[in-house]
PDB file of C-alpha atoms in Angstrom:
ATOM      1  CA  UNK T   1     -98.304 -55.178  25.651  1.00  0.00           C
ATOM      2  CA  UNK T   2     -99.210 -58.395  28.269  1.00  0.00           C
ATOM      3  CA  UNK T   3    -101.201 -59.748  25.884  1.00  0.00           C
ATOM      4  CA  UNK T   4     -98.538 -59.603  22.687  1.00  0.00           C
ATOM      5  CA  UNK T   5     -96.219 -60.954  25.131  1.00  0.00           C
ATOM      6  CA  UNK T   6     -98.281 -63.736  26.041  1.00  0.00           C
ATOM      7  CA  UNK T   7     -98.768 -64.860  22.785  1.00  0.00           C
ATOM      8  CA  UNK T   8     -95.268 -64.966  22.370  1.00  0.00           C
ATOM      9  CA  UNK T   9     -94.664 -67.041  25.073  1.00  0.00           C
ATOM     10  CA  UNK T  10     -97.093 -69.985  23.585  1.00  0.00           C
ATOM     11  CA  UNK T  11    -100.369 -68.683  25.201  1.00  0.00           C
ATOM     12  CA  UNK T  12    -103.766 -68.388  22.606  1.00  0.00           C
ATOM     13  CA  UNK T  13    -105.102 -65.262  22.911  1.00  0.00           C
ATOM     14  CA  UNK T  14    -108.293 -64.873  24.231  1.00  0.00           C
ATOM     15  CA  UNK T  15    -111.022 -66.155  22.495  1.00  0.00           C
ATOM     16  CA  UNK T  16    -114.452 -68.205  23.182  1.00  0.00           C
ATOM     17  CA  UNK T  17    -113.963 -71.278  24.922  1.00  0.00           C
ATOM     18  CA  UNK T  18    -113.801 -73.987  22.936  1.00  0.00           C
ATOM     19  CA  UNK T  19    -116.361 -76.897  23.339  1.00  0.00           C
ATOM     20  CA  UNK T  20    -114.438 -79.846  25.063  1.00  0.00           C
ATOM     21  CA  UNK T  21    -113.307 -82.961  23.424  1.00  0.00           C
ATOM     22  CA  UNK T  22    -115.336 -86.241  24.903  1.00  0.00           C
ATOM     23  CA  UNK T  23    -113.051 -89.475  24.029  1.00  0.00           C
ATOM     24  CA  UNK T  24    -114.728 -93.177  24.170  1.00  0.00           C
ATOM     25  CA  UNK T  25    -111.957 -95.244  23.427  1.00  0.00           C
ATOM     26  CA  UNK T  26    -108.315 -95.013  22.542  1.00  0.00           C
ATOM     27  CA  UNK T  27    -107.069 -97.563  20.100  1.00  0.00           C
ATOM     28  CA  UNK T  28    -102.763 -98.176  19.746  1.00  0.00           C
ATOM     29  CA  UNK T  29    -102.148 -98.765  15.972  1.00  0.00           C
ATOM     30  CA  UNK T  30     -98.726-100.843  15.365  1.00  0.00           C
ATOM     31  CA  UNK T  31     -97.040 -99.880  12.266  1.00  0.00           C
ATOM     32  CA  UNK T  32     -94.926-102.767  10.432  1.00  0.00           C
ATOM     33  CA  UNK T  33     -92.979-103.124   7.945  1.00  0.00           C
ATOM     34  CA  UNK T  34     -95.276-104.346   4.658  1.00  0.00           C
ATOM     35  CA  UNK T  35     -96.115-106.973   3.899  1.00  0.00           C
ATOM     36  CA  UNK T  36     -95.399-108.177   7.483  1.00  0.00           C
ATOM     37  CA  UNK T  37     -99.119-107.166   8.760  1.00  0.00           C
ATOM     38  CA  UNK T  38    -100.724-110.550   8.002  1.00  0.00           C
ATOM     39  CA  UNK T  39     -97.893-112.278   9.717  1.00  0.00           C
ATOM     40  CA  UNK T  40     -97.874-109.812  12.670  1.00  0.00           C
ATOM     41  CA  UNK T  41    -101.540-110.752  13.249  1.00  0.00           C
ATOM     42  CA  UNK T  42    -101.007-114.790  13.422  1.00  0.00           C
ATOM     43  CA  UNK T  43     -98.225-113.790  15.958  1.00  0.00           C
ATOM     44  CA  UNK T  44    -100.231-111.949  17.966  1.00  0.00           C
ATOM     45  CA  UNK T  45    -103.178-114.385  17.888  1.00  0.00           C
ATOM     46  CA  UNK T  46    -100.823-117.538  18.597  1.00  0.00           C
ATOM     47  CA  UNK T  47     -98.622-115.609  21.462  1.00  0.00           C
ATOM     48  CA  UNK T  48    -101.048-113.545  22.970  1.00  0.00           C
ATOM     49  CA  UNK T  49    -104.524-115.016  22.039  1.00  0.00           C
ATOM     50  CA  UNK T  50    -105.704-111.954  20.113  1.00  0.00           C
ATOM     51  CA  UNK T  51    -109.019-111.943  18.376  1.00  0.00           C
ATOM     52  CA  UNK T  52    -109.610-110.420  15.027  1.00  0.00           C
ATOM     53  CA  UNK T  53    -112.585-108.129  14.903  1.00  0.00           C
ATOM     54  CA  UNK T  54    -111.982-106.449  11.507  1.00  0.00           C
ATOM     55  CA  UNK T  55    -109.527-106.055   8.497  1.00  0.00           C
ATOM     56  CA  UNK T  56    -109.550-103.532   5.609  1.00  0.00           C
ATOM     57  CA  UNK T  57    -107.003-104.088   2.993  1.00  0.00           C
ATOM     58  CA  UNK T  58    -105.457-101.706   0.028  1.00  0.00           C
ATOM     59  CA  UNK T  59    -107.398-102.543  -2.824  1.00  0.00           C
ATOM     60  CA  UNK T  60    -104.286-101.295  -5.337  1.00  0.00           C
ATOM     61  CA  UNK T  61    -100.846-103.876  -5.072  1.00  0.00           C
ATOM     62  CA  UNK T  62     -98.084-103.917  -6.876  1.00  0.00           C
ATOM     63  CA  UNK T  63     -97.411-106.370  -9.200  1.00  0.00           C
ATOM     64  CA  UNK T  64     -94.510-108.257  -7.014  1.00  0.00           C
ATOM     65  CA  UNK T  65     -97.131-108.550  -4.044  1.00  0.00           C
ATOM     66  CA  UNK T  66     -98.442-111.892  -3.445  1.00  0.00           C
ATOM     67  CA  UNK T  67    -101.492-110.138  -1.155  1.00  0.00           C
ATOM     68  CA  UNK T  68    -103.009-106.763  -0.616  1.00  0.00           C
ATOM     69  CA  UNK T  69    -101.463-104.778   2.007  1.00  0.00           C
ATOM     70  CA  UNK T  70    -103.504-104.673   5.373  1.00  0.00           C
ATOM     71  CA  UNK T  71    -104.918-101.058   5.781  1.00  0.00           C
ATOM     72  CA  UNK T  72    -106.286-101.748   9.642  1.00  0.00           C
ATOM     73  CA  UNK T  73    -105.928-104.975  11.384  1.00  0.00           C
ATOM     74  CA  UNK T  74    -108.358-104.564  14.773  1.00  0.00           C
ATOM     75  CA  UNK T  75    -107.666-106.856  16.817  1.00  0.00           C
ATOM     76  CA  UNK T  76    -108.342-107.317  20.816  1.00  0.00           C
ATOM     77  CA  UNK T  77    -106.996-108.557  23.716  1.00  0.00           C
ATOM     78  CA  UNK T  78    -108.677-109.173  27.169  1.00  0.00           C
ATOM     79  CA  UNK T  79    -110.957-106.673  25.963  1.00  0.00           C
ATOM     80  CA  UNK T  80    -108.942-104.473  24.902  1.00  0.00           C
ATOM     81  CA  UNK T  81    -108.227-103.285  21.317  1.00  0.00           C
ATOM     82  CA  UNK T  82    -105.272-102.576  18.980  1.00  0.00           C
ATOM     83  CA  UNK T  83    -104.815-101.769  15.215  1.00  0.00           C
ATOM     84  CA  UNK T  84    -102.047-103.714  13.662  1.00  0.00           C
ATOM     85  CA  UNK T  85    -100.852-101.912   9.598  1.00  0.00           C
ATOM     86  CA  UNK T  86     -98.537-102.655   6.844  1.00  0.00           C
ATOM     87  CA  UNK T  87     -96.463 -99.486   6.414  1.00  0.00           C
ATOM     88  CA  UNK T  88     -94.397 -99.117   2.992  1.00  0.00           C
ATOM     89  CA  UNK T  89     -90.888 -98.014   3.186  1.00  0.00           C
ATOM     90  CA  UNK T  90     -91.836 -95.270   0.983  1.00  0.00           C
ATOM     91  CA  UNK T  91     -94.895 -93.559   3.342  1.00  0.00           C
ATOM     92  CA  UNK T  92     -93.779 -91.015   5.715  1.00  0.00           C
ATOM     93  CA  UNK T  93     -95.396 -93.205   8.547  1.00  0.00           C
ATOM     94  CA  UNK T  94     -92.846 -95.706   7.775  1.00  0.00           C
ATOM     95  CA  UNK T  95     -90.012 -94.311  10.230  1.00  0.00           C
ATOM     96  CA  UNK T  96     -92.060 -95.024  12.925  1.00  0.00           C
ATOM     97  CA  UNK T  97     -91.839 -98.602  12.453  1.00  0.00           C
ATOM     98  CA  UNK T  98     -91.566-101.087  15.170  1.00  0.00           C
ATOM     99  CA  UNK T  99     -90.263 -98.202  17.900  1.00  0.00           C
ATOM    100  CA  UNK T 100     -91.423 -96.254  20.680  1.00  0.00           C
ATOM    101  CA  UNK T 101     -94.098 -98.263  22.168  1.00  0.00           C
ATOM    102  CA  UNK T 102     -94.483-100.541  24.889  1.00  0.00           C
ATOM    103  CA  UNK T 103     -97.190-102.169  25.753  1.00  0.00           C
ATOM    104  CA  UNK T 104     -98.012-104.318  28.466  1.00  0.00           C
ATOM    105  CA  UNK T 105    -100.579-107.580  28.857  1.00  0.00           C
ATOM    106  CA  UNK T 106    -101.503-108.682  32.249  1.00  0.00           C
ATOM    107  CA  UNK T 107    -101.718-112.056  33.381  1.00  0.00           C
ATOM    108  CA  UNK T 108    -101.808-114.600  36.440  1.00  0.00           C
ATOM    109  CA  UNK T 109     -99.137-116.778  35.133  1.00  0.00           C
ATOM    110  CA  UNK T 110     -96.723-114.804  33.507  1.00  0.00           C
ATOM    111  CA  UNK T 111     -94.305-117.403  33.186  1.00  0.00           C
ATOM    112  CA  UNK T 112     -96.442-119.352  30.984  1.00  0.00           C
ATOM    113  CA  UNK T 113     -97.137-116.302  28.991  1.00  0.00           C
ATOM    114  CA  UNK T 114     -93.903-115.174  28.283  1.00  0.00           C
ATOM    115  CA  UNK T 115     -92.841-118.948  27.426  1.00  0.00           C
ATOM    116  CA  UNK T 116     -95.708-118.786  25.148  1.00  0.00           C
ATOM    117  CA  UNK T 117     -95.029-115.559  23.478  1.00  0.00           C
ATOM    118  CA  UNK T 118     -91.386-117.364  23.013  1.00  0.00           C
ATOM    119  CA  UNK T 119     -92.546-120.125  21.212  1.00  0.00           C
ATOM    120  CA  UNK T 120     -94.606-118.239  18.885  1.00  0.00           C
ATOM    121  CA  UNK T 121     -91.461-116.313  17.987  1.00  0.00           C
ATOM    122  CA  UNK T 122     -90.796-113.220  20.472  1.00  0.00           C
ATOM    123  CA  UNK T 123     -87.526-113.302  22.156  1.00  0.00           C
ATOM    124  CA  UNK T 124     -87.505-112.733  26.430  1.00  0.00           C
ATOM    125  CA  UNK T 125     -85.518-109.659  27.287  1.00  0.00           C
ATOM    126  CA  UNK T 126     -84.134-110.505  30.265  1.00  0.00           C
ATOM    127  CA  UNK T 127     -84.997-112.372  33.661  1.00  0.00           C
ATOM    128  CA  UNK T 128     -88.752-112.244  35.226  1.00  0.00           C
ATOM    129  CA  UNK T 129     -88.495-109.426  37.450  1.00  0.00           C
ATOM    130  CA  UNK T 130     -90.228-110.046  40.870  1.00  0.00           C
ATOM    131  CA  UNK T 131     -91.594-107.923  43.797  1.00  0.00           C
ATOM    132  CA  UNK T 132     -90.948-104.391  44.339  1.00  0.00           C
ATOM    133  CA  UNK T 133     -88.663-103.789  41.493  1.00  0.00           C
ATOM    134  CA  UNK T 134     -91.276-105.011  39.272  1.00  0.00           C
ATOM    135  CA  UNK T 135     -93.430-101.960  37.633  1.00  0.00           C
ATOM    136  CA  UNK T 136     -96.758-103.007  37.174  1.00  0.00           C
ATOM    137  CA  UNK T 137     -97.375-105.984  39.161  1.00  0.00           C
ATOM    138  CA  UNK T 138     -95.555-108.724  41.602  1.00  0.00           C
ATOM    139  CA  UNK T 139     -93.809-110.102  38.668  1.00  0.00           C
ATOM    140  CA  UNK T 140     -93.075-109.232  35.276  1.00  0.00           C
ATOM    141  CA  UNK T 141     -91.285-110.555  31.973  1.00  0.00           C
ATOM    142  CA  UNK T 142     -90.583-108.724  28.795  1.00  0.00           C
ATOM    143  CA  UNK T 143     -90.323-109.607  24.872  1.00  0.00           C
ATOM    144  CA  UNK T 144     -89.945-108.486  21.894  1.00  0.00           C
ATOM    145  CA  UNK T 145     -91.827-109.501  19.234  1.00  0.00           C
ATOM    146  CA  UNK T 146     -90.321-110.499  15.297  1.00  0.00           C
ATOM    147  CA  UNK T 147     -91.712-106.657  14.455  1.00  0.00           C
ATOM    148  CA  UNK T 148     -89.736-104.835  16.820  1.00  0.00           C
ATOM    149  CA  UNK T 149     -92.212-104.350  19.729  1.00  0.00           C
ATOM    150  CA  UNK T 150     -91.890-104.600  22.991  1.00  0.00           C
ATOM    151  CA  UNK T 151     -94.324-106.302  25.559  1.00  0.00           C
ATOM    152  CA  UNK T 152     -94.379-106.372  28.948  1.00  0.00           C
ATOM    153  CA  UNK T 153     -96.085-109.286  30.510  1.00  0.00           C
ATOM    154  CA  UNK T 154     -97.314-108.531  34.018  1.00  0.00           C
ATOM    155  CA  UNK T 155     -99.591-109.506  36.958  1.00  0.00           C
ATOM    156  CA  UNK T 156    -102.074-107.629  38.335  1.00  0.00           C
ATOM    157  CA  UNK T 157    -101.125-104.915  40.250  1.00  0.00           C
ATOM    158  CA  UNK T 158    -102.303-105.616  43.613  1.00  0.00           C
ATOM    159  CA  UNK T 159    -103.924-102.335  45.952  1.00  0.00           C
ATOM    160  CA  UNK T 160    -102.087-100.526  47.882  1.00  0.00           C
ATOM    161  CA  UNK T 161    -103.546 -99.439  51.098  1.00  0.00           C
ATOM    162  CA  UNK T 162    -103.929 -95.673  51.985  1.00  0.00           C
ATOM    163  CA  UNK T 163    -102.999 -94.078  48.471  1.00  0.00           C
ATOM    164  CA  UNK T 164    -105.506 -92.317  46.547  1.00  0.00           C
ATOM    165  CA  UNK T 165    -105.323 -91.281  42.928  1.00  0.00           C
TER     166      UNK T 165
END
């Protein structure tokens, strides 16, 4: 009877362990709204000085598209790489667009970064936010960007003495 009623409660019954999972790498794919990709990509090379590594594109468009639809954009910042896709209105991905995601860059001048992220098109969310109310470093500034995401532009996080992971 334990074990029926741990099975109820969520717990696998017992079986042989199953061989672990080894990650390498984990890569954030943006979904936006098609055909925005290829724009989304020049923002996020001008503003944040992304590099593009790769790009596969739909090799079917429809006749009212001026260029195939970006499959995977892979792009990479400060070593660090992200997947940028158009996402039709029509694909079940597509109410994920442009929500639930933060991500954040980090910087010595973060001033200069968000300014620059400004004049590529994001818009600041508020004031720079310094010292110990600022969550990942001594200072930090947040925008959005023109496809709905949100970036928070930080310094490093300096060490604190006497805590341990």
């Amino acid at each position: 009877m334990a074990d029926v009623q741990e099975v109820q409660n969520g717990a696998a019954p017992e079986k042989a362990p199953a061989t672990a999972a080894s990650f390498t790498g984990m890569k954030p794919q943006l979904l936006v709204e098609a055909p925005k990709a290829t724009d989304a990509v020049q923002f996020y090379k001008t503003a944040f000085g992304a590099v593009e590594i790769g790009r596969s594109v739909e090799t079917k468009r429809k006749a009212e598209q001026e260029l195939p639809l970006i499959s995977c954009a892979q792009l990479e910042i400060a070593g660090s790489t992200f997947l940028v896709s158009d996402v039709a209105g029509d694909s079940a991905a597509a109410q994920t667009v442009g929500t639930g995601c933060v991500l954040c860059l980090e910087t010595e001048d973060v001033e200069a970064a968000v300014a620059k992220a400004v004049s590529a098109g994001a818009v600041a969310e508020g004031e720079l936010a310094e010292g110990n109310g600022a969550c990942c470093g001594e200072s930090v500034g947040k925008v959005k960007d023109p496809y709905g995401f949100t970036w928070l532009i930080c310094s490093p996080v300096k060490k604190c003495a006497g805590v341990e992971a």
